Amino acid sequence: MFSDLHLHTSFSDGTYTPEFLASEARRYELTAVALTDHDTVEGCPRMAAACGQNGVEFIPACEFTSESQGTELHLIGYFLDIDNAVLLQQTRRFQEVRQNRIIEMVGRLQELSVNITVDQVSALANCKSPGRPHIARVLIQNGVCRTLDEAFERFLKKGRPGWVPKFKIDAADAIALIHQSGGLASMAHPALVRRDELIPGLVAAGLDGIECYHTKHPPMTVEHYLAMADKHKLLVTGGSDCHGMNKGKPLIGSVKLPYFRVTEMKEHLPSDHPARQSVPNTL
Ligand code: AMP
Ligand code: ZN
Ligand code: FE
Ligand code: FE
């Protein structure tokens, strides 16, 4: 029994609908999946329904872009109450920041005479939580770039001419936001952050877990973070970070988190949390 707890849909910068993603989860025989769209939980109701139809256990989640001591780090909230008023108010704010950033970034590109408009990006993104991959896809459509990597390397990466810094919630505040929404906070892809010295501070702020298994974590890295989880008494999470067809080969199911890790997560929830009652529902 395996799970994939890091997946994106077209509600942020993934290309799959929740329904297709849930059918893929079944095809790969996943017992449980989490939807971790960037700064939004809007896809969760549809994903929950689709997972129900496919006999896959569903965990509502969200990947927050946060910052600690000047370093961007992604925190995933798992088992969130997706109707929580504070959560919805905050995600709306982050989405506004993303929408304004797209306008600014496209403006920068236009100043460089790059062929792109905000309307094109909005039409392609067709969601409230747009991101740089949407700009990259328009650049490919318009023949400016050939690949997503090229778009990031030439224009969109930090420090490149189309890049605009983004307001990010402080990591400790993101952990508090996740907790007040009934969730567990896990640090996403720590090897991409490469600032292990930040981890004790996050633990002090209430971090619950760490994403040991990830597409970009080779076996030695997994071992390293499993030891880190052990040392700091953190839950072990993991997932593929599948963005659908965004990055060539779809990644869903390629990272296999043993299901007992999901059980451990549920045992860590408050005793009155609704997810404590749920069991794997394989059809
Ligand atoms: P944003 O949320 O707008 O800051 O964009 C970040 C997203 O861009 C993340 O989901 C990354 O997976 C994606 N990303 C970052 N670098 C690249 C790249 N070189 N190629 C494709 N996607 C990337
Ligand atoms: Zn993404
Ligand atoms: Fe991330
Ligand atoms: Fe992600």
XYZ file of C-alpha atoms and ligand atoms in Angstrom:
309
model
C 0.000 0.000 0.000
C 1.469 3.286 -1.165
C 0.482 6.932 -1.329
C 1.474 10.069 -3.229
C 1.043 13.168 -1.095
C 2.270 15.873 -3.469
C 0.118 16.493 -6.549
C -1.006 19.556 -8.505
C -4.001 20.155 -10.783
C -5.217 22.869 -13.140
C -6.503 24.736 -10.049
C -2.878 25.910 -9.839
C -0.009 25.135 -12.212
C -0.720 21.473 -12.957
C -2.297 20.422 -16.239
C -4.593 17.589 -15.051
C -8.143 18.054 -13.828
C -8.941 16.553 -10.411
C -11.030 13.878 -12.147
C -8.178 12.764 -14.415
C -5.677 12.878 -11.555
C -7.936 10.677 -9.399
C -8.325 8.150 -12.232
C -4.531 8.079 -12.620
C -4.196 7.503 -8.855
C -6.386 4.435 -9.225
C -4.450 3.254 -12.288
C -1.209 3.422 -10.278
C -2.955 1.590 -7.403
C -2.353 4.353 -4.880
C -4.148 3.860 -1.570
C -4.131 7.548 -0.646
C -3.357 10.842 -2.369
C -3.205 14.490 -1.305
C -3.976 17.457 -3.540
C -1.359 20.141 -2.830
C -2.139 22.957 -5.252
C -0.229 26.196 -4.667
C -2.035 28.633 -2.352
C -5.501 27.188 -3.010
C -7.813 24.441 -1.773
C -10.425 25.083 -4.456
C -9.715 21.821 -6.270
C -10.290 19.737 -3.136
C -14.085 19.202 -3.333
C -13.846 17.871 -6.904
C -10.784 15.783 -6.048
C -12.544 14.335 -2.990
C -15.542 13.303 -5.095
C -13.372 11.852 -7.879
C -11.198 9.943 -5.397
C -14.356 8.561 -3.787
C -15.458 7.216 -7.176
C -12.046 5.649 -7.733
C -11.698 4.061 -4.288
C -8.704 6.214 -3.371
C -8.423 7.861 0.050
C -8.196 11.645 -0.282
C -6.318 14.114 1.911
C -7.188 17.809 1.433
C -3.979 19.857 1.391
C -2.288 23.002 0.121
C 1.311 23.993 -0.701
C 2.132 27.433 0.697
C 5.009 29.528 -0.579
C 6.671 30.830 2.560
C 9.908 32.403 3.635
C 12.343 31.900 6.484
C 15.357 34.150 6.950
C 15.217 35.283 3.326
C 14.951 31.750 1.915
C 11.854 30.607 0.029
C 10.484 27.395 1.389
C 7.321 25.504 0.614
C 5.157 24.243 3.448
C 2.385 21.758 2.823
C -0.658 21.716 5.080
C -2.311 18.273 5.230
C -5.797 17.345 6.502
C -6.915 20.984 6.310
C -10.471 22.073 6.985
C -11.055 23.528 3.517
C -14.014 25.592 4.760
C -11.962 27.320 7.458
C -12.657 31.072 7.155
C -9.133 32.244 8.028
C -7.591 29.752 5.607
C -9.870 30.934 2.789
C -9.213 34.595 3.561
C -5.439 34.037 3.517
C -5.424 31.918 0.348
C -7.487 34.614 -1.392
C -4.779 37.105 -0.416
C -1.974 34.868 -1.753
C -3.907 34.366 -4.994
C -4.235 38.141 -5.432
C -0.470 38.438 -4.969
C 0.025 35.775 -7.664
C -2.374 37.503 -10.082
C -0.677 40.889 -9.606
C 2.729 39.289 -10.019
C 1.703 37.816 -13.378
C 0.722 41.319 -14.560
C 4.068 42.707 -13.389
C 6.107 39.892 -14.926
C 4.318 40.126 -18.265
C 4.933 43.905 -18.148
C 8.656 43.269 -17.716
C 8.658 40.847 -20.642
C 6.765 43.326 -22.835
C 9.387 45.971 -22.021
C 11.890 43.519 -23.475
C 9.663 43.258 -26.595
C 8.816 39.648 -25.804
C 5.589 38.531 -27.488
C 3.142 37.873 -24.607
C -0.005 39.437 -23.100
C -1.691 39.191 -19.696
C -4.898 38.029 -21.428
C -3.051 35.104 -22.978
C -1.647 34.040 -19.601
C -5.026 34.462 -17.880
C -6.759 32.413 -20.580
C -4.200 29.614 -20.401
C -4.000 29.586 -16.593
C -7.798 29.770 -16.203
C -7.441 29.646 -12.409
C -7.172 31.993 -9.443
C -3.703 30.824 -8.426
C -1.532 31.384 -11.517
C 2.233 30.968 -11.487
C 5.375 31.205 -13.567
C 4.757 27.873 -15.358
C 1.688 29.468 -16.986
C 3.823 32.322 -18.338
C 6.354 29.727 -19.524
C 3.663 27.788 -21.380
C 2.499 30.941 -23.186
C 6.108 31.690 -24.151
C 6.258 28.205 -25.694
C 2.887 28.668 -27.453
C 4.107 31.972 -28.909
C 7.313 30.392 -30.175
C 9.516 32.495 -27.885
C 10.901 29.450 -26.030
C 10.982 25.770 -26.791
C 10.823 24.312 -23.291
C 9.742 25.246 -19.766
C 13.366 25.020 -18.662
C 14.402 27.468 -21.360
C 11.643 29.898 -20.298
C 12.800 29.732 -16.666
C 16.489 29.991 -17.561
C 16.074 32.965 -19.903
C 13.271 34.926 -18.268
C 11.565 33.585 -15.157
C 14.156 32.322 -12.677
C 15.118 34.494 -9.717
C 17.314 37.303 -11.027
C 16.307 36.876 -14.691
C 14.775 39.866 -16.534
C 11.143 38.714 -16.307
C 11.350 37.770 -12.636
C 9.515 39.737 -9.987
C 9.922 38.953 -6.270
C 6.779 37.755 -4.576
C 5.424 38.478 -1.107
C 5.698 35.265 0.904
C 4.145 34.470 4.251
C 6.645 33.953 7.051
C 7.167 30.216 7.595
C 6.149 30.382 11.280
C 2.933 32.201 10.303
C 2.241 29.569 7.614
C 2.642 26.801 10.205
C 0.225 28.662 12.523
C -2.233 29.119 9.637
C -2.096 25.382 8.868
C -2.605 24.497 12.538
C -5.569 26.813 13.001
C -7.104 25.123 9.923
C -6.838 21.743 11.684
C -3.881 20.598 9.586
C -0.368 19.224 9.884
C 2.546 21.241 8.465
C 5.276 19.510 6.464
C 8.338 21.053 4.851
C 8.244 20.282 1.115
C 11.296 19.108 -0.884
C 13.955 20.184 1.671
C 16.756 19.196 -0.695
C 15.629 21.907 -3.131
C 15.843 24.462 -0.317
C 19.253 23.233 0.862
C 19.100 25.121 4.145
C 18.952 22.322 6.724
C 20.048 24.817 9.369
C 16.558 26.367 9.155
C 14.891 23.121 10.239
C 15.342 23.469 14.048
C 13.670 26.905 13.912
C 10.762 25.451 11.952
C 10.465 22.608 14.463
C 10.348 25.194 17.256
C 7.555 26.955 15.323
C 5.557 23.703 15.335
C 6.568 21.948 12.112
C 4.978 18.466 12.158
C 6.613 16.703 9.228
C 9.204 16.690 6.491
C 8.928 15.518 2.882
C 11.624 12.847 2.793
C 10.446 11.206 -0.431
C 10.303 13.487 -3.491
C 11.048 13.191 -7.207
C 14.197 15.265 -6.783
C 15.460 13.287 -3.764
C 17.873 10.492 -4.709
C 18.079 7.521 -2.272
C 20.913 9.052 -0.205
C 18.905 12.257 0.228
C 15.883 10.245 1.343
C 18.057 8.530 3.973
C 19.422 11.896 5.091
C 15.946 13.344 5.666
C 14.616 10.149 7.249
C 17.413 10.534 9.825
C 16.495 14.206 10.207
C 12.832 13.253 10.788
C 13.950 10.758 13.409
C 16.175 13.297 15.150
C 13.479 15.982 15.339
C 10.555 13.573 15.883
C 8.923 14.693 12.634
C 6.344 12.834 10.569
C 7.621 11.483 7.262
C 5.747 12.667 4.170
C 6.435 12.239 0.484
C 5.100 12.616 -3.017
C 5.943 13.033 -6.660
C 5.105 16.780 -7.084
C 3.320 15.774 -10.291
C 2.244 18.753 -12.409
C 0.556 16.616 -15.076
C 2.106 17.099 -18.499
C 3.932 20.280 -17.447
C 7.263 18.593 -17.034
C 7.461 15.941 -19.717
C 6.677 12.580 -18.188
C 3.816 12.674 -15.657
C 5.235 11.888 -12.235
C 2.219 10.604 -10.315
C 2.985 7.274 -8.663
C 6.734 7.556 -9.285
C 7.388 8.375 -5.613
C 5.877 5.814 -3.297
C 5.264 6.796 0.314
C 4.454 3.678 2.361
C 0.854 3.947 3.554
C 1.759 3.513 7.233
C 3.180 7.045 7.062
C -0.364 8.290 6.366
C -1.616 6.322 9.362
C 1.078 7.961 11.501
C -0.036 11.377 10.246
C -3.647 10.649 11.173
C -2.606 9.456 14.635
C -0.916 12.837 15.115
C -4.176 14.749 14.494
C -6.329 15.965 17.410
C -8.672 13.202 18.602
C -11.773 15.057 17.349
C -10.393 15.618 13.820
C -12.755 14.054 11.232
C -9.845 12.392 9.346
C -9.028 10.238 12.379
C -12.138 8.236 11.675
C -11.344 7.617 7.981
C -9.887 4.313 6.814
C -8.446 3.368 3.408
C -11.379 2.787 1.084
C -10.137 0.585 -1.725
C -13.066 -0.442 -3.922
P 5.731 30.332 -8.814
O 4.762 29.618 -7.925
O 5.064 31.285 -9.731
O 6.878 30.965 -8.071
O 6.364 29.206 -9.763
C 6.965 28.090 -9.155
C 6.641 26.844 -9.908
O 7.478 26.813 -11.049
C 6.897 25.568 -9.117
O 5.772 24.722 -9.163
C 8.028 24.883 -9.828
O 7.810 23.507 -9.906
C 7.990 25.503 -11.215
N 9.342 25.594 -11.790
C 10.425 26.142 -11.235
N 11.499 26.025 -12.070
C 11.058 25.356 -13.161
C 11.654 24.908 -14.375
N 12.955 25.106 -14.646
N 10.887 24.253 -15.268
C 9.585 24.050 -15.021
N 8.959 24.436 -13.897
C 9.677 25.087 -12.980
Zn 3.916 24.052 -9.059
Fe 7.127 23.256 -4.182
Fe 4.584 21.273 -5.560
